C-alpha cells in the first residue's frame, strides 16, 4: 500500500434526494460486489484508488477522474483494484427521472442511454463531486431547497447524457428475432415469482425453449444468467419492503431468501452494506460528509 494513502474501511452512507434519487458515498477496502443490476441509472465517480469492475462481458479499471455509468439492468460486479481500496460517490437515479431530463417522458424518441460504462471526464467529475457534496449538505429537508436541488440535478444529468449518451441504447437489453417474446415472458415471470425457488426448467417451460437454449439466449440478450436477474429482483423488492418498515426477518422470507444469513449475504453482495445498515442509513437519511 502506498505510504501516503489512507486505507479505507468498508463503509457506505446513503441519503435521499428529490424524485427518488439516492446519493451514496462509500469507502471500500476489500468488499467484493457480486454480479447484480439496478432498476434505474447509476452515475458514479471514483474519487480515490482503483475501482475494478466487469460489465456486459468486459473489464474496466476506474480511477480518480473517471465515471462509472450504468443503464437500467446493466449487469456488473465490483472490487478494489489494489490493496489501497477505493472510494466513490454514486447517484442511483430512477429511469423516469432521467427520461424527464431530456423530455423523453413526453417525446420517447429523445430517450438516451449511456454509451459506455466507463469514461474519463475530469471536468464533469469535479462538477459531480462538488454538486454531490453541496446537495448532501443542503438537502437535510426539502423546503426552499427543492427547486434548486432538482434544477441542479436535471442540468447535470442532461449534460452527462449530451456528452456521454447515445440514442438508441448501444447494446439494447432486448433480444432480437423469435426469442424476443419468449425472453420477455421469462423476465416478467421472474419479476412476478421472484419469491419462489425457480429452476431453469420452470423458466424453459415459460419460454417454450429448451433449457440450454433459454440459458444461452437469456445471457446473450440481458448479459446475465437468469439467477443473477432473479437475485436483483429479490434485492429490489427487499429494499421496497424495508422502506415500508417490514422487519428484516419477514423481508427475507417474503423475498424468497432461504434464511436471514442468505438474505444478508446476497444483499450485501449487491448493495455494499448489510440490510440492517442500509435500513438505518436509508430510512433515516442524514447529512453525508
mmCIF file of N, CA and C in Angstrom, residues 96-202:
data_model
loop_
_atom_site.group_PDB
_atom_site.id
_atom_site.type_symbol
_atom_site.label_atom_id
_atom_site.label_comp_id
_atom_site.label_asym_id
_atom_site.label_seq_id
_atom_site.Cartn_x
_atom_site.Cartn_y
_atom_site.Cartn_z
ATOM 1 N N UNK A 96 -37.427 7.053 -15.013
ATOM 2 C CA UNK A 96 -38.362 8.077 -15.463
ATOM 3 C C UNK A 96 -37.838 9.486 -15.206
ATOM 4 N N UNK A 97 -37.039 9.668 -14.141
ATOM 5 C CA UNK A 97 -36.468 10.991 -13.898
ATOM 6 C C UNK A 97 -35.419 11.326 -14.955
ATOM 7 N N UNK A 98 -34.590 10.346 -15.312
ATOM 8 C CA UNK A 98 -33.605 10.576 -16.370
ATOM 9 C C UNK A 98 -34.314 10.920 -17.676
ATOM 10 N N UNK A 99 -35.388 10.201 -17.984
ATOM 11 C CA UNK A 99 -36.132 10.487 -19.212
ATOM 12 C C UNK A 99 -36.656 11.914 -19.216
ATOM 13 N N UNK A 100 -37.116 12.380 -18.063
ATOM 14 C CA UNK A 100 -37.670 13.732 -17.997
ATOM 15 C C UNK A 100 -36.598 14.805 -18.146
ATOM 16 N N UNK A 101 -35.336 14.442 -17.941
ATOM 17 C CA UNK A 101 -34.247 15.414 -18.092
ATOM 18 C C UNK A 101 -33.954 15.723 -19.553
ATOM 19 N N UNK A 102 -34.446 14.888 -20.464
ATOM 20 C CA UNK A 102 -34.232 15.113 -21.898
ATOM 21 C C UNK A 102 -35.557 15.210 -22.646
ATOM 22 N N UNK A 103 -36.666 15.360 -21.891
ATOM 23 C CA UNK A 103 -38.015 15.411 -22.463
ATOM 24 C C UNK A 103 -38.433 14.095 -23.093
ATOM 25 N N UNK A 104 -37.722 13.007 -22.786
ATOM 26 C CA UNK A 104 -38.098 11.709 -23.342
ATOM 27 C C UNK A 104 -39.381 11.181 -22.719
ATOM 28 N N UNK A 105 -39.802 11.766 -21.585
ATOM 29 C CA UNK A 105 -41.055 11.343 -20.970
ATOM 30 C C UNK A 105 -42.257 11.786 -21.804
ATOM 31 N N UNK A 106 -42.095 12.849 -22.590
ATOM 32 C CA UNK A 106 -43.184 13.327 -23.445
ATOM 33 C C UNK A 106 -42.880 13.115 -24.925
ATOM 34 N N UNK A 107 -41.634 12.827 -25.249
ATOM 35 C CA UNK A 107 -41.212 12.576 -26.631
ATOM 36 C C UNK A 107 -40.247 11.395 -26.621
ATOM 37 N N UNK A 108 -40.778 10.154 -26.641
ATOM 38 C CA UNK A 108 -39.944 8.960 -26.456
ATOM 39 C C UNK A 108 -38.743 8.877 -27.385
ATOM 40 N N UNK A 109 -38.814 9.476 -28.548
ATOM 41 C CA UNK A 109 -37.695 9.422 -29.469
ATOM 42 C C UNK A 109 -36.455 10.132 -28.965
ATOM 43 N N UNK A 110 -36.601 10.915 -27.891
ATOM 44 C CA UNK A 110 -35.465 11.640 -27.335
ATOM 45 C C UNK A 110 -34.750 10.839 -26.248
ATOM 46 N N UNK A 111 -35.232 9.637 -25.963
ATOM 47 C CA UNK A 111 -34.629 8.842 -24.886
ATOM 48 C C UNK A 111 -33.168 8.546 -25.193
ATOM 49 N N UNK A 112 -32.334 8.686 -24.168
ATOM 50 C CA UNK A 112 -30.899 8.447 -24.325
ATOM 51 C C UNK A 112 -30.412 7.512 -23.229
ATOM 52 N N UNK A 113 -29.350 6.770 -23.548
ATOM 53 C CA UNK A 113 -28.680 5.892 -22.605
ATOM 54 C C UNK A 113 -27.187 6.184 -22.668
ATOM 55 N N UNK A 114 -26.480 5.776 -21.632
ATOM 56 C CA UNK A 114 -25.030 5.961 -21.655
ATOM 57 C C UNK A 114 -24.407 4.968 -22.628
ATOM 58 N N UNK A 115 -23.469 5.462 -23.423
ATOM 59 C CA UNK A 115 -22.864 4.635 -24.465
ATOM 60 C C UNK A 115 -21.853 3.653 -23.906
ATOM 61 N N UNK A 116 -21.145 4.037 -22.841
ATOM 62 C CA UNK A 116 -20.093 3.197 -22.267
ATOM 63 C C UNK A 116 -20.175 3.231 -20.742
ATOM 64 N N UNK A 117 -19.852 2.119 -20.082
ATOM 65 C CA UNK A 117 -19.914 2.090 -18.616
ATOM 66 C C UNK A 117 -18.740 2.774 -17.931
ATOM 67 N N UNK A 118 -17.704 3.113 -18.681
ATOM 68 C CA UNK A 118 -16.506 3.717 -18.075
ATOM 69 C C UNK A 118 -16.001 4.821 -18.985
ATOM 70 N N UNK A 119 -15.980 6.049 -18.472
ATOM 71 C CA UNK A 119 -15.473 7.176 -19.258
ATOM 72 C C UNK A 119 -14.599 8.051 -18.364
ATOM 73 N N UNK A 120 -13.635 8.714 -18.976
ATOM 74 C CA UNK A 120 -12.799 9.689 -18.279
ATOM 75 C C UNK A 120 -13.260 11.084 -18.676
ATOM 76 N N UNK A 121 -13.652 11.872 -17.684
ATOM 77 C CA UNK A 121 -14.123 13.237 -17.931
ATOM 78 C C UNK A 121 -13.865 14.023 -16.654
ATOM 79 N N UNK A 122 -12.640 14.474 -16.490
ATOM 80 C CA UNK A 122 -12.230 15.086 -15.224
ATOM 81 C C UNK A 122 -13.030 16.347 -14.903
ATOM 82 N N UNK A 123 -13.363 17.125 -15.924
ATOM 83 C CA UNK A 123 -14.152 18.334 -15.678
ATOM 84 C C UNK A 123 -15.504 17.988 -15.068
ATOM 85 N N UNK A 124 -16.200 17.012 -15.666
ATOM 86 C CA UNK A 124 -17.522 16.652 -15.159
ATOM 87 C C UNK A 124 -17.436 15.909 -13.834
ATOM 88 N N UNK A 125 -16.357 15.167 -13.607
ATOM 89 C CA UNK A 125 -16.184 14.516 -12.309
ATOM 90 C C UNK A 125 -16.050 15.558 -11.207
ATOM 91 N N UNK A 126 -15.260 16.596 -11.447
ATOM 92 C CA UNK A 126 -15.125 17.650 -10.439
ATOM 93 C C UNK A 126 -16.458 18.344 -10.202
ATOM 94 N N UNK A 127 -17.193 18.569 -11.264
ATOM 95 C CA UNK A 127 -18.525 19.171 -11.122
ATOM 96 C C UNK A 127 -19.449 18.252 -10.334
ATOM 97 N N UNK A 128 -19.372 16.956 -10.622
ATOM 98 C CA UNK A 128 -20.207 15.973 -9.928
ATOM 99 C C UNK A 128 -19.873 15.920 -8.442
ATOM 100 N N UNK A 129 -18.589 15.909 -8.113
ATOM 101 C CA UNK A 129 -18.178 15.855 -6.713
ATOM 102 C C UNK A 129 -18.641 17.099 -5.962
ATOM 103 N N UNK A 130 -18.469 18.262 -6.563
ATOM 104 C CA UNK A 130 -18.888 19.495 -5.909
ATOM 105 C C UNK A 130 -20.404 19.529 -5.739
ATOM 106 N N UNK A 131 -21.119 19.114 -6.773
ATOM 107 C CA UNK A 131 -22.575 19.107 -6.709
ATOM 108 C C UNK A 131 -23.073 18.123 -5.661
ATOM 109 N N UNK A 132 -22.499 16.928 -5.639
ATOM 110 C CA UNK A 132 -22.927 15.918 -4.665
ATOM 111 C C UNK A 132 -22.667 16.384 -3.243
ATOM 112 N N UNK A 133 -21.493 16.967 -3.015
ATOM 113 C CA UNK A 133 -21.194 17.471 -1.685
ATOM 114 C C UNK A 133 -22.138 18.570 -1.265
ATOM 115 N N UNK A 134 -22.456 19.471 -2.184
ATOM 116 C CA UNK A 134 -23.374 20.551 -1.864
ATOM 117 C C UNK A 134 -24.781 20.067 -1.605
ATOM 118 N N UNK A 135 -25.247 19.112 -2.401
ATOM 119 C CA UNK A 135 -26.588 18.582 -2.206
ATOM 120 C C UNK A 135 -26.690 17.822 -0.898
ATOM 121 N N UNK A 136 -25.667 17.058 -0.573
ATOM 122 C CA UNK A 136 -25.676 16.297 0.673
ATOM 123 C C UNK A 136 -25.753 17.227 1.866
ATOM 124 N N UNK A 137 -25.043 18.333 1.802
ATOM 125 C CA UNK A 137 -25.017 19.273 2.921
ATOM 126 C C UNK A 137 -26.312 20.055 3.030
ATOM 127 N N UNK A 138 -26.847 20.474 1.873
ATOM 128 C CA UNK A 138 -28.011 21.348 1.890
ATOM 129 C C UNK A 138 -29.319 20.596 2.060
ATOM 130 N N UNK A 139 -29.361 19.347 1.566
ATOM 131 C CA UNK A 139 -30.644 18.661 1.489
ATOM 132 C C UNK A 139 -30.953 17.884 2.767
ATOM 133 N N UNK A 140 -31.031 18.603 3.869
ATOM 134 C CA UNK A 140 -31.464 17.985 5.116
ATOM 135 C C UNK A 140 -32.977 17.944 5.185
ATOM 136 N N UNK A 141 -33.630 18.688 4.330
ATOM 137 C CA UNK A 141 -35.074 18.685 4.193
ATOM 138 C C UNK A 141 -35.389 19.337 2.875
ATOM 139 N N UNK A 142 -36.621 19.192 2.402
ATOM 140 C CA UNK A 142 -36.964 19.760 1.108
ATOM 141 C C UNK A 142 -37.101 21.271 1.218
ATOM 142 N N UNK A 143 -38.270 21.735 1.643
ATOM 143 C CA UNK A 143 -38.434 23.155 1.880
ATOM 144 C C UNK A 143 -38.019 24.006 0.703
ATOM 145 N N UNK A 144 -37.338 25.104 0.990
ATOM 146 C CA UNK A 144 -36.978 26.085 -0.028
ATOM 147 C C UNK A 144 -35.898 25.592 -0.967
ATOM 148 N N UNK A 145 -35.238 24.475 -0.636
ATOM 149 C CA UNK A 145 -34.157 23.980 -1.479
ATOM 150 C C UNK A 145 -34.640 23.040 -2.576
ATOM 151 N N UNK A 146 -35.924 22.700 -2.594
ATOM 152 C CA UNK A 146 -36.407 21.698 -3.545
ATOM 153 C C UNK A 146 -36.146 22.097 -4.986
ATOM 154 N N UNK A 147 -36.518 23.316 -5.357
ATOM 155 C CA UNK A 147 -36.367 23.749 -6.738
ATOM 156 C C UNK A 147 -34.900 23.805 -7.132
ATOM 157 N N UNK A 148 -34.069 24.330 -6.255
ATOM 158 C CA UNK A 148 -32.643 24.429 -6.548
ATOM 159 C C UNK A 148 -32.034 23.045 -6.735
ATOM 160 N N UNK A 149 -32.345 22.138 -5.806
ATOM 161 C CA UNK A 149 -31.792 20.788 -5.873
ATOM 162 C C UNK A 149 -32.190 20.091 -7.165
ATOM 163 N N UNK A 150 -33.483 20.142 -7.483
ATOM 164 C CA UNK A 150 -33.958 19.482 -8.697
ATOM 165 C C UNK A 150 -33.340 20.103 -9.945
ATOM 166 N N UNK A 151 -33.243 21.419 -9.976
ATOM 167 C CA UNK A 151 -32.692 22.102 -11.149
ATOM 168 C C UNK A 151 -31.237 21.716 -11.390
ATOM 169 N N UNK A 152 -30.447 21.660 -10.319
ATOM 170 C CA UNK A 152 -29.042 21.289 -10.450
ATOM 171 C C UNK A 152 -28.887 19.846 -10.924
ATOM 172 N N UNK A 153 -29.709 18.956 -10.375
ATOM 173 C CA UNK A 153 -29.646 17.557 -10.788
ATOM 174 C C UNK A 153 -30.029 17.395 -12.255
ATOM 175 N N UNK A 154 -31.102 18.057 -12.662
ATOM 176 C CA UNK A 154 -31.553 17.952 -14.052
ATOM 177 C C UNK A 154 -30.490 18.478 -15.014
ATOM 178 N N UNK A 155 -29.899 19.605 -14.669
ATOM 179 C CA UNK A 155 -28.889 20.192 -15.547
ATOM 180 C C UNK A 155 -27.690 19.267 -15.691
ATOM 181 N N UNK A 156 -27.270 18.667 -14.583
ATOM 182 C CA UNK A 156 -26.104 17.782 -14.643
ATOM 183 C C UNK A 156 -26.400 16.537 -15.467
ATOM 184 N N UNK A 157 -27.530 15.893 -15.204
ATOM 185 C CA UNK A 157 -27.866 14.665 -15.927
ATOM 186 C C UNK A 157 -28.035 14.949 -17.416
ATOM 187 N N UNK A 158 -28.685 16.058 -17.748
ATOM 188 C CA UNK A 158 -28.839 16.415 -19.150
ATOM 189 C C UNK A 158 -27.499 16.619 -19.838
ATOM 190 N N UNK A 159 -26.567 17.269 -19.144
ATOM 191 C CA UNK A 159 -25.234 17.482 -19.710
ATOM 192 C C UNK A 159 -24.495 16.162 -19.889
ATOM 193 N N UNK A 160 -24.591 15.277 -18.903
ATOM 194 C CA UNK A 160 -23.913 13.981 -19.000
ATOM 195 C C UNK A 160 -24.438 13.166 -20.178
ATOM 196 N N UNK A 161 -25.747 13.169 -20.373
ATOM 197 C CA UNK A 161 -26.307 12.418 -21.492
ATOM 198 C C UNK A 161 -25.915 13.047 -22.822
ATOM 199 N N UNK A 162 -25.758 14.363 -22.831
ATOM 200 C CA UNK A 162 -25.299 15.025 -24.040
ATOM 201 C C UNK A 162 -23.860 14.687 -24.376
ATOM 202 N N UNK A 163 -23.020 14.553 -23.351
ATOM 203 C CA UNK A 163 -21.598 14.272 -23.566
ATOM 204 C C UNK A 163 -21.315 12.785 -23.742
ATOM 205 N N UNK A 164 -22.043 11.939 -23.024
ATOM 206 C CA UNK A 164 -21.691 10.516 -22.977
ATOM 207 C C UNK A 164 -22.859 9.585 -23.296
ATOM 208 N N UNK A 165 -23.953 10.138 -23.806
ATOM 209 C CA UNK A 165 -25.103 9.308 -24.132
ATOM 210 C C UNK A 165 -25.237 9.077 -25.617
ATOM 211 N N UNK A 166 -26.162 8.199 -25.954
ATOM 212 C CA UNK A 166 -26.474 7.954 -27.354
ATOM 213 C C UNK A 166 -27.916 7.508 -27.459
ATOM 214 N N UNK A 167 -28.440 7.563 -28.655
ATOM 215 C CA UNK A 167 -29.819 7.203 -28.919
ATOM 216 C C UNK A 167 -29.847 6.379 -30.201
ATOM 217 N N UNK A 168 -30.354 5.152 -30.180
ATOM 218 C CA UNK A 168 -30.847 4.407 -29.029
ATOM 219 C C UNK A 168 -29.710 3.776 -28.252
ATOM 220 N N UNK A 169 -30.051 2.967 -27.232
ATOM 221 C CA UNK A 169 -29.044 2.323 -26.411
ATOM 222 C C UNK A 169 -28.126 1.465 -27.277
ATOM 223 N N UNK A 170 -26.820 1.603 -27.033
ATOM 224 C CA UNK A 170 -25.836 0.940 -27.895
ATOM 225 C C UNK A 170 -25.994 -0.565 -27.908
ATOM 226 N N UNK A 171 -26.238 -1.136 -26.739
ATOM 227 C CA UNK A 171 -26.297 -2.594 -26.639
ATOM 228 C C UNK A 171 -27.614 -2.934 -25.976
ATOM 229 N N UNK A 172 -28.701 -2.774 -26.702
ATOM 230 C CA UNK A 172 -30.038 -2.878 -26.129
ATOM 231 C C UNK A 172 -30.214 -4.200 -25.417
ATOM 232 N N UNK A 173 -30.912 -4.129 -24.293
ATOM 233 C CA UNK A 173 -31.084 -5.330 -23.494
ATOM 234 C C UNK A 173 -32.148 -6.256 -24.081
ATOM 235 N N UNK A 174 -32.890 -5.768 -25.051
ATOM 236 C CA UNK A 174 -33.942 -6.602 -25.613
ATOM 237 C C UNK A 174 -33.380 -7.568 -26.646
ATOM 238 N N UNK A 175 -33.842 -8.767 -26.603
ATOM 239 C CA UNK A 175 -33.407 -9.773 -27.565
ATOM 240 C C UNK A 175 -34.003 -9.483 -28.933
ATOM 241 N N UNK A 176 -33.398 -10.061 -29.969
ATOM 242 C CA UNK A 176 -33.873 -9.870 -31.322
ATOM 243 C C UNK A 176 -34.498 -11.158 -31.830
ATOM 244 N N UNK A 177 -35.359 -11.013 -32.823
ATOM 245 C CA UNK A 177 -35.898 -12.165 -33.517
ATOM 246 C C UNK A 177 -36.935 -12.918 -32.716
ATOM 247 N N UNK A 178 -37.035 -14.207 -33.018
ATOM 248 C CA UNK A 178 -38.113 -15.019 -32.480
ATOM 249 C C UNK A 178 -38.030 -15.196 -30.975
ATOM 250 N N UNK A 179 -36.834 -15.064 -30.395
ATOM 251 C CA UNK A 179 -36.684 -15.269 -28.957
ATOM 252 C C UNK A 179 -37.175 -14.085 -28.136
ATOM 253 N N UNK A 180 -37.424 -12.946 -28.779
ATOM 254 C CA UNK A 180 -37.735 -11.729 -28.043
ATOM 255 C C UNK A 180 -38.934 -11.902 -27.122
ATOM 256 N N UNK A 181 -40.055 -12.357 -27.667
ATOM 257 C CA UNK A 181 -41.265 -12.512 -26.871
ATOM 258 C C UNK A 181 -41.071 -13.565 -25.789
ATOM 259 N N UNK A 182 -40.377 -14.643 -26.120
ATOM 260 C CA UNK A 182 -40.156 -15.712 -25.145
ATOM 261 C C UNK A 182 -39.343 -15.220 -23.959
ATOM 262 N N UNK A 183 -38.281 -14.469 -24.225
ATOM 263 C CA UNK A 183 -37.437 -13.976 -23.138
ATOM 264 C C UNK A 183 -38.134 -12.891 -22.340
ATOM 265 N N UNK A 184 -38.977 -12.107 -22.984
ATOM 266 C CA UNK A 184 -39.770 -11.119 -22.253
ATOM 267 C C UNK A 184 -40.713 -11.811 -21.279
ATOM 268 N N UNK A 185 -41.289 -12.924 -21.708
ATOM 269 C CA UNK A 185 -42.155 -13.684 -20.800
ATOM 270 C C UNK A 185 -41.370 -14.188 -19.601
ATOM 271 N N UNK A 186 -40.141 -14.631 -19.839
ATOM 272 C CA UNK A 186 -39.315 -15.131 -18.740
ATOM 273 C C UNK A 186 -38.994 -14.016 -17.757
ATOM 274 N N UNK A 187 -38.629 -12.853 -18.262
ATOM 275 C CA UNK A 187 -38.338 -11.737 -17.359
ATOM 276 C C UNK A 187 -39.567 -11.365 -16.543
ATOM 277 N N UNK A 188 -40.721 -11.303 -17.199
ATOM 278 C CA UNK A 188 -41.951 -10.973 -16.481
ATOM 279 C C UNK A 188 -42.264 -12.032 -15.426
ATOM 280 N N UNK A 189 -41.993 -13.281 -15.760
ATOM 281 C CA UNK A 189 -42.245 -14.374 -14.818
ATOM 282 C C UNK A 189 -41.349 -14.242 -13.592
ATOM 283 N N UNK A 190 -40.075 -13.941 -13.808
ATOM 284 C CA UNK A 190 -39.150 -13.758 -12.683
ATOM 285 C C UNK A 190 -39.583 -12.576 -11.828
ATOM 286 N N UNK A 191 -40.012 -11.490 -12.457
ATOM 287 C CA UNK A 191 -40.457 -10.317 -11.709
ATOM 288 C C UNK A 191 -41.678 -10.624 -10.853
ATOM 289 N N UNK A 192 -42.521 -11.519 -11.336
ATOM 290 C CA UNK A 192 -43.744 -11.859 -10.606
ATOM 291 C C UNK A 192 -43.494 -12.905 -9.526
ATOM 292 N N UNK A 193 -42.668 -13.897 -9.822
ATOM 293 C CA UNK A 193 -42.483 -15.039 -8.923
ATOM 294 C C UNK A 193 -41.081 -15.087 -8.319
ATOM 295 N N UNK A 194 -40.499 -13.910 -8.062
ATOM 296 C CA UNK A 194 -39.142 -13.828 -7.500
ATOM 297 C C UNK A 194 -39.029 -14.514 -6.145
ATOM 298 N N UNK A 195 -40.135 -14.624 -5.411
ATOM 299 C CA UNK A 195 -40.086 -15.219 -4.077
ATOM 300 C C UNK A 195 -40.096 -16.744 -4.117
ATOM 301 N N UNK A 196 -40.272 -17.320 -5.290
ATOM 302 C CA UNK A 196 -40.306 -18.772 -5.424
ATOM 303 C C UNK A 196 -38.908 -19.312 -5.721
ATOM 304 N N UNK A 197 -38.722 -20.583 -5.452
ATOM 305 C CA UNK A 197 -37.450 -21.249 -5.740
ATOM 306 C C UNK A 197 -37.481 -21.719 -7.191
ATOM 307 N N UNK A 198 -37.217 -20.805 -8.101
ATOM 308 C CA UNK A 198 -37.348 -21.083 -9.527
ATOM 309 C C UNK A 198 -36.211 -21.963 -10.027
ATOM 310 N N UNK A 199 -36.481 -22.711 -11.075
ATOM 311 C CA UNK A 199 -35.467 -23.544 -11.717
ATOM 312 C C UNK A 199 -35.383 -23.185 -13.198
ATOM 313 N N UNK A 200 -34.289 -23.587 -13.825
ATOM 314 C CA UNK A 200 -34.154 -23.371 -15.266
ATOM 315 C C UNK A 200 -35.275 -24.093 -16.006
ATOM 316 N N UNK A 201 -35.667 -25.250 -15.502
ATOM 317 C CA UNK A 201 -36.756 -25.993 -16.140
ATOM 318 C C UNK A 201 -38.056 -25.199 -16.105
ATOM 319 N N UNK A 202 -38.334 -24.543 -14.975
ATOM 320 C CA UNK A 202 -39.534 -23.707 -14.878
ATOM 321 C C UNK A 202 -39.521 -22.617 -15.949
#
